[in-house]
Amino acid sequence: MNAVAGLYDNPILWKHIRSRLRPQHLYPSIIVVVVICGIIAWGGDMLNGMRNGRVFGILLFVQWGLLVVFGTSQVATAVAHAKDSGILDFHRVSPLPASWVTTGFLFGAPIREYILFACTLPFSIVPALMGVPGAAGLVTIYPVLFVSTVLYHMLAVLLGSVSKKPRGAGSLAVVIAIFTHMAGGWWSMLGGGGGTAGLLTVIPAYTEATRSFDPRMPVLGLAVPGFFGMEMPLFVQSLIYQFALLGFVYAAAVRKMRSDRAHAYSKPLATAFLITVALLSLGSLWSTSAPRWMGRISSLWTVVAMLYVVVFAAVLLTNSVTPTASEFANGMRRANKHGHRRLEPWHDLALNHWATLLFCGIVAAAAACAYLLLALPNAPTGSVWLPTLVAVLVVAYFGSARQYFELAFGKRGTPYFLLFLFFAWLVPIILGTIIAWTNWGEDASLAILSVSPLVGIGTAAGGEDFRGALRVSQSTNIPFSLTFTILFTALAIQARRRAEASVRAASPAV
Amino acid sequence: MIKVRDLRVDYDNLCAVHDVSLEIGPGEVYGLIGPNGAGKTSTMRAVVGLIEPTYGEIEICGVDIREKPEDASQIIGFMPDFPPVYDDLMVWEFLDLFAASYWIAPAERPGVIERHLELVGLTEKRNSLVIELSRGMRQRLVLAKTLLPDPQVLLLDEPASGMDPNGRADLKRALKSLAADGKTVLVSSHILSEMSEFCTSVGIMEKGRMVVSGKVDEVMAEVMGEGTLVVEIVGESDGLDFIVAGNERAGAIKRQDNTFQFPFRGDATAASELLATIVQSGFRVASFSRKREGLEELFLKVGAKELS
């Protein structure tokens, strides 16, 4: 039962081949797609767009739509529906490994979209071979398109297995896919460290392939990021980033496929994921200077961008490593039953304290490495450690607060936590923006904006390129973040003691 | 066989299963009875490995379900209360999917599928789409799917709900045949009258706890206390009440015409001795029987008032 057999002899894959490739559904779809592609090719030929890459570009967009948009929706809906109906439980209790079930949904649910994609290939390959991007371009673009497709489909499997409503899962998966491509595309056009986001799409590989065959098509400020100092084509970098992310999303999807109650990421897995995100971010920063369009802004901002990426990942992963109140109580009961006071800190049901601490360490270490790599020790001292301090504190209080609200309020914990984030993260931005519009003062506006970490990490970096206003707001966030960290850590410890006492009181024999 | 020790399942602040232990041997059909929310389904889902219990040990044919879930899944057949199916597959395709999932060789699959379609009476629906089946037919299809890999242990949660009388008769036959083959069956149902026909053991759950559990006869004796003897006499019956009253195991007599009914604490030997005494006293006995209480009476006696 090797990996190859897991694909061709996969019962879930065959289930989808049977149900989704029935002639009455497949043939009309093929006719529609072939006619659309034919019209595009004919129209492109009439407008002399066959050789300059325009027809290929439009057809690549159609192929992207089929695979990424329709395929992703299909995968998320199929998994969510299987979960909702309860049939996923049949797969869970069958001897079929969870990895096979995951692979079956991954390649089976979008099988019709793959067939339709195959039908479009002759229309896109011919104009590509006639001019731009040529055979070499095709060899670089299509592997990236395929791997990025699998990445979004895998994300859809994960979303489908955690979502409560089948329709919601499909829509959310599509929104994420489209948003990532829009944002990634924009950033990859800008280049620099921000191009990292674009590496999760086919856009950098397409841009690289088409530009290399037509030097008259300049790309705005495109800076090849390199990977840990190595000169490397963008399509190879894209594949590295996509495969790395794919591995971690796959691991989470398999965990959820194995058990509905399991957390998507265990604490060790989440830590490994965060380290990988930090490493990949660092990899693209290694030999990058700031994008040209930014002009005078120092490369410090590239590091700040990386901090945002790592903090965002840490915040997302914190949700996966935080047990609910009932999970924590169950863990306590289990530990007590086996004669222990509490579970080991890396258990899914153990509190997130140690994981949060580790996340903070990873954020700090990543920032330190980035400063060293970009030779920033010469930058003003405050601009080096202040944004790092804010980032670390944000991760710390996010973890403590998440755990506190879960323990103290049970099912109401998440809404209360979101309410706290609204006041701590969004209200300062709204107020700061209003003050900026009403011309009450740039200093006040920036100071209030900086209370939110969404802005505060950036403004903490300061920078001589900005006016004095930034110096005022440079340390505004720190008192807030520090207070939240101390407050929520204390509250979380208190809530933990209460929860432990409550469990012990219910089972006095222990 | 199934061995469960100190099983506990919690949902948020609710303890759904509270330190339940049970042991079901090969060839036994164990009926799990209880009102809605008693913890039957949670127990079954924990035993099958769908729910991670708070704590407790579960062994299926000697395999620890937590340590070797994939080994355990080879020997368990599970049928939930609401039969989930893939609507967009044909009946045979649905069974083929699960035959492949249980590693049945491709060459053997058609034969196995045909046999099980016949067993549940769905041969004629072989090429129909599942969406076209009625609820009872879907239930039969899922039963066929459950029996497909020839599991050593079967867990059936409300298997008869939605089935027509023919389907129920088929189910009863199948369960009896499985028990005769030495399989272990754990079944929950609200149709207690039917369960009493095929259950060899029974457990009554209420509010997450196992109130009573054991062989049907033992539980009956324990819960219902004294059995009841019914004696019907032909012709003259005066004086029979003196003979019965003289037996220390018999209780107060209720008489209706020539039929006498009284509680009796003795076993079969003691009952036969009483019969011999009655016959030797010159009474012409038309019938002499021990009245068996059903599971419904047992369930009501235990105190679970709410039959769902």
JSON list of N, CA, C and O in Angstrom, two decimals, chain B residues 78-103:
[
{"chain": "B", "resi": 78, "resn": "PHE", "atom": "N", "xyz": [-19.82, -0.85, 11.61]},
{"chain": "B", "resi": 78, "resn": "PHE", "atom": "CA", "xyz": [-20.60, 0.15, 12.35]},
{"chain": "B", "resi": 78, "resn": "PHE", "atom": "C", "xyz": [-21.71, 0.71, 11.48]},
{"chain": "B", "resi": 78, "resn": "PHE", "atom": "O", "xyz": [-21.49, 1.06, 10.32]},
{"chain": "B", "resi": 79, "resn": "MET", "atom": "N", "xyz": [-22.89, 0.78, 12.05]},
{"chain": "B", "resi": 79, "resn": "MET", "atom": "CA", "xyz": [-24.03, 1.35, 11.33]},
{"chain": "B", "resi": 79, "resn": "MET", "atom": "C", "xyz": [-24.67, 2.41, 12.23]},
{"chain": "B", "resi": 79, "resn": "MET", "atom": "O", "xyz": [-25.23, 2.08, 13.28]},
{"chain": "B", "resi": 80, "resn": "PRO", "atom": "N", "xyz": [-24.56, 3.70, 11.85]},
{"chain": "B", "resi": 80, "resn": "PRO", "atom": "CA", "xyz": [-25.12, 4.75, 12.71]},
{"chain": "B", "resi": 80, "resn": "PRO", "atom": "C", "xyz": [-26.63, 4.85, 12.59]},
{"chain": "B", "resi": 80, "resn": "PRO", "atom": "O", "xyz": [-27.24, 4.20, 11.72]},
{"chain": "B", "resi": 81, "resn": "ASP", "atom": "N", "xyz": [-27.23, 5.68, 13.47]},
{"chain": "B", "resi": 81, "resn": "ASP", "atom": "CA", "xyz": [-28.70, 5.77, 13.48]},
{"chain": "B", "resi": 81, "resn": "ASP", "atom": "C", "xyz": [-29.27, 6.43, 12.22]},
{"chain": "B", "resi": 81, "resn": "ASP", "atom": "O", "xyz": [-30.32, 6.05, 11.75]},
{"chain": "B", "resi": 82, "resn": "PHE", "atom": "N", "xyz": [-28.56, 7.43, 11.68]},
{"chain": "B", "resi": 82, "resn": "PHE", "atom": "CA", "xyz": [-29.00, 8.02, 10.41]},
{"chain": "B", "resi": 82, "resn": "PHE", "atom": "C", "xyz": [-28.03, 7.55, 9.33]},
{"chain": "B", "resi": 82, "resn": "PHE", "atom": "O", "xyz": [-26.85, 7.85, 9.40]},
{"chain": "B", "resi": 83, "resn": "PRO", "atom": "N", "xyz": [-28.54, 6.81, 8.35]},
{"chain": "B", "resi": 83, "resn": "PRO", "atom": "CA", "xyz": [-27.61, 6.19, 7.39]},
{"chain": "B", "resi": 83, "resn": "PRO", "atom": "C", "xyz": [-27.08, 7.19, 6.36]},
{"chain": "B", "resi": 83, "resn": "PRO", "atom": "O", "xyz": [-27.82, 7.59, 5.46]},
{"chain": "B", "resi": 84, "resn": "PRO", "atom": "N", "xyz": [-25.84, 7.62, 6.49]},
{"chain": "B", "resi": 84, "resn": "PRO", "atom": "CA", "xyz": [-25.30, 8.52, 5.48]},
{"chain": "B", "resi": 84, "resn": "PRO", "atom": "C", "xyz": [-24.88, 7.76, 4.23]},
{"chain": "B", "resi": 84, "resn": "PRO", "atom": "O", "xyz": [-24.36, 6.65, 4.34]},
{"chain": "B", "resi": 85, "resn": "VAL", "atom": "N", "xyz": [-25.15, 8.34, 3.10]},
{"chain": "B", "resi": 85, "resn": "VAL", "atom": "CA", "xyz": [-24.83, 7.67, 1.82]},
{"chain": "B", "resi": 85, "resn": "VAL", "atom": "C", "xyz": [-24.33, 8.73, 0.83]},
{"chain": "B", "resi": 85, "resn": "VAL", "atom": "O", "xyz": [-24.50, 9.92, 1.05]},
{"chain": "B", "resi": 86, "resn": "TYR", "atom": "N", "xyz": [-23.69, 8.27, -0.22]},
{"chain": "B", "resi": 86, "resn": "TYR", "atom": "CA", "xyz": [-23.35, 9.16, -1.33]},
{"chain": "B", "resi": 86, "resn": "TYR", "atom": "C", "xyz": [-24.52, 9.10, -2.32]},
{"chain": "B", "resi": 86, "resn": "TYR", "atom": "O", "xyz": [-24.71, 8.09, -2.99]},
{"chain": "B", "resi": 87, "resn": "ASP", "atom": "N", "xyz": [-25.27, 10.18, -2.39]},
{"chain": "B", "resi": 87, "resn": "ASP", "atom": "CA", "xyz": [-26.45, 10.20, -3.25]},
{"chain": "B", "resi": 87, "resn": "ASP", "atom": "C", "xyz": [-26.13, 10.03, -4.73]},
{"chain": "B", "resi": 87, "resn": "ASP", "atom": "O", "xyz": [-26.95, 9.57, -5.50]},
{"chain": "B", "resi": 88, "resn": "ASP", "atom": "N", "xyz": [-24.93, 10.46, -5.12]},
{"chain": "B", "resi": 88, "resn": "ASP", "atom": "CA", "xyz": [-24.62, 10.51, -6.54]},
{"chain": "B", "resi": 88, "resn": "ASP", "atom": "C", "xyz": [-23.99, 9.21, -7.07]},
{"chain": "B", "resi": 88, "resn": "ASP", "atom": "O", "xyz": [-23.51, 9.18, -8.19]},
{"chain": "B", "resi": 89, "resn": "LEU", "atom": "N", "xyz": [-24.00, 8.18, -6.24]},
{"chain": "B", "resi": 89, "resn": "LEU", "atom": "CA", "xyz": [-23.47, 6.88, -6.70]},
{"chain": "B", "resi": 89, "resn": "LEU", "atom": "C", "xyz": [-24.62, 5.91, -6.95]},
{"chain": "B", "resi": 89, "resn": "LEU", "atom": "O", "xyz": [-25.70, 6.06, -6.39]},
{"chain": "B", "resi": 90, "resn": "MET", "atom": "N", "xyz": [-24.33, 4.90, -7.79]},
{"chain": "B", "resi": 90, "resn": "MET", "atom": "CA", "xyz": [-25.29, 3.82, -7.93]},
{"chain": "B", "resi": 90, "resn": "MET", "atom": "C", "xyz": [-25.13, 2.88, -6.74]},
{"chain": "B", "resi": 90, "resn": "MET", "atom": "O", "xyz": [-24.09, 2.90, -6.07]},
{"chain": "B", "resi": 91, "resn": "VAL", "atom": "N", "xyz": [-26.15, 2.06, -6.53]},
{"chain": "B", "resi": 91, "resn": "VAL", "atom": "CA", "xyz": [-26.12, 1.17, -5.36]},
{"chain": "B", "resi": 91, "resn": "VAL", "atom": "C", "xyz": [-24.88, 0.28, -5.35]},
{"chain": "B", "resi": 91, "resn": "VAL", "atom": "O", "xyz": [-24.16, 0.19, -4.35]},
{"chain": "B", "resi": 92, "resn": "TRP", "atom": "N", "xyz": [-24.57, -0.33, -6.51]},
{"chain": "B", "resi": 92, "resn": "TRP", "atom": "CA", "xyz": [-23.41, -1.23, -6.54]},
{"chain": "B", "resi": 92, "resn": "TRP", "atom": "C", "xyz": [-22.11, -0.44, -6.39]},
{"chain": "B", "resi": 92, "resn": "TRP", "atom": "O", "xyz": [-21.14, -0.92, -5.79]},
{"chain": "B", "resi": 93, "resn": "GLU", "atom": "N", "xyz": [-22.10, 0.80, -6.90]},
{"chain": "B", "resi": 93, "resn": "GLU", "atom": "CA", "xyz": [-20.89, 1.62, -6.78]},
{"chain": "B", "resi": 93, "resn": "GLU", "atom": "C", "xyz": [-20.62, 1.97, -5.31]},
{"chain": "B", "resi": 93, "resn": "GLU", "atom": "O", "xyz": [-19.47, 2.01, -4.87]},
{"chain": "B", "resi": 94, "resn": "PHE", "atom": "N", "xyz": [-21.71, 2.23, -4.59]},
{"chain": "B", "resi": 94, "resn": "PHE", "atom": "CA", "xyz": [-21.57, 2.56, -3.17]},
{"chain": "B", "resi": 94, "resn": "PHE", "atom": "C", "xyz": [-20.94, 1.38, -2.41]},
{"chain": "B", "resi": 94, "resn": "PHE", "atom": "O", "xyz": [-20.02, 1.56, -1.61]},
{"chain": "B", "resi": 95, "resn": "LEU", "atom": "N", "xyz": [-21.43, 0.18, -2.71]},
{"chain": "B", "resi": 95, "resn": "LEU", "atom": "CA", "xyz": [-20.88, -0.99, -2.03]},
{"chain": "B", "resi": 95, "resn": "LEU", "atom": "C", "xyz": [-19.46, -1.28, -2.49]},
{"chain": "B", "resi": 95, "resn": "LEU", "atom": "O", "xyz": [-18.59, -1.68, -1.69]},
{"chain": "B", "resi": 96, "resn": "ASP", "atom": "N", "xyz": [-19.19, -1.01, -3.76]},
{"chain": "B", "resi": 96, "resn": "ASP", "atom": "CA", "xyz": [-17.84, -1.23, -4.29]},
{"chain": "B", "resi": 96, "resn": "ASP", "atom": "C", "xyz": [-16.83, -0.30, -3.61]},
{"chain": "B", "resi": 96, "resn": "ASP", "atom": "O", "xyz": [-15.70, -0.69, -3.31]},
{"chain": "B", "resi": 97, "resn": "LEU", "atom": "N", "xyz": [-17.28, 0.95, -3.36]},
{"chain": "B", "resi": 97, "resn": "LEU", "atom": "CA", "xyz": [-16.42, 1.92, -2.67]},
{"chain": "B", "resi": 97, "resn": "LEU", "atom": "C", "xyz": [-15.97, 1.37, -1.32]},
{"chain": "B", "resi": 97, "resn": "LEU", "atom": "O", "xyz": [-14.78, 1.41, -0.97]},
{"chain": "B", "resi": 98, "resn": "PHE", "atom": "N", "xyz": [-16.92, 0.80, -0.57]},
{"chain": "B", "resi": 98, "resn": "PHE", "atom": "CA", "xyz": [-16.55, 0.33, 0.76]},
{"chain": "B", "resi": 98, "resn": "PHE", "atom": "C", "xyz": [-15.89, -1.05, 0.72]},
{"chain": "B", "resi": 98, "resn": "PHE", "atom": "O", "xyz": [-15.07, -1.37, 1.59]},
{"chain": "B", "resi": 99, "resn": "ALA", "atom": "N", "xyz": [-16.20, -1.83, -0.31]},
{"chain": "B", "resi": 99, "resn": "ALA", "atom": "CA", "xyz": [-15.47, -3.10, -0.46]},
{"chain": "B", "resi": 99, "resn": "ALA", "atom": "C", "xyz": [-13.99, -2.80, -0.69]},
{"chain": "B", "resi": 99, "resn": "ALA", "atom": "O", "xyz": [-13.12, -3.45, -0.10]},
{"chain": "B", "resi": 100, "resn": "ALA", "atom": "N", "xyz": [-13.73, -1.79, -1.51]},
{"chain": "B", "resi": 100, "resn": "ALA", "atom": "CA", "xyz": [-12.33, -1.40, -1.76]},
{"chain": "B", "resi": 100, "resn": "ALA", "atom": "C", "xyz": [-11.70, -0.81, -0.49]},
{"chain": "B", "resi": 100, "resn": "ALA", "atom": "O", "xyz": [-10.53, -1.05, -0.21]},
{"chain": "B", "resi": 101, "resn": "SER", "atom": "N", "xyz": [-12.51, -0.07, 0.28]},
{"chain": "B", "resi": 101, "resn": "SER", "atom": "CA", "xyz": [-12.00, 0.54, 1.51]},
{"chain": "B", "resi": 101, "resn": "SER", "atom": "C", "xyz": [-11.59, -0.52, 2.53]},
{"chain": "B", "resi": 101, "resn": "SER", "atom": "O", "xyz": [-10.75, -0.26, 3.39]},
{"chain": "B", "resi": 102, "resn": "TYR", "atom": "N", "xyz": [-12.23, -1.68, 2.46]},
{"chain": "B", "resi": 102, "resn": "TYR", "atom": "CA", "xyz": [-11.89, -2.76, 3.39]},
{"chain": "B", "resi": 102, "resn": "TYR", "atom": "C", "xyz": [-10.95, -3.78, 2.74]},
{"chain": "B", "resi": 102, "resn": "TYR", "atom": "O", "xyz": [-10.88, -4.92, 3.18]},
{"chain": "B", "resi": 103, "resn": "TRP", "atom": "N", "xyz": [-10.27, -3.35, 1.70]},
{"chain": "B", "resi": 103, "resn": "TRP", "atom": "CA", "xyz": [-9.22, -4.13, 1.02]},
{"chain": "B", "resi": 103, "resn": "TRP", "atom": "C", "xyz": [-9.75, -5.46, 0.48]},
{"chain": "B", "resi": 103, "resn": "TRP", "atom": "O", "xyz": [-9.01, -6.44, 0.44]}
]
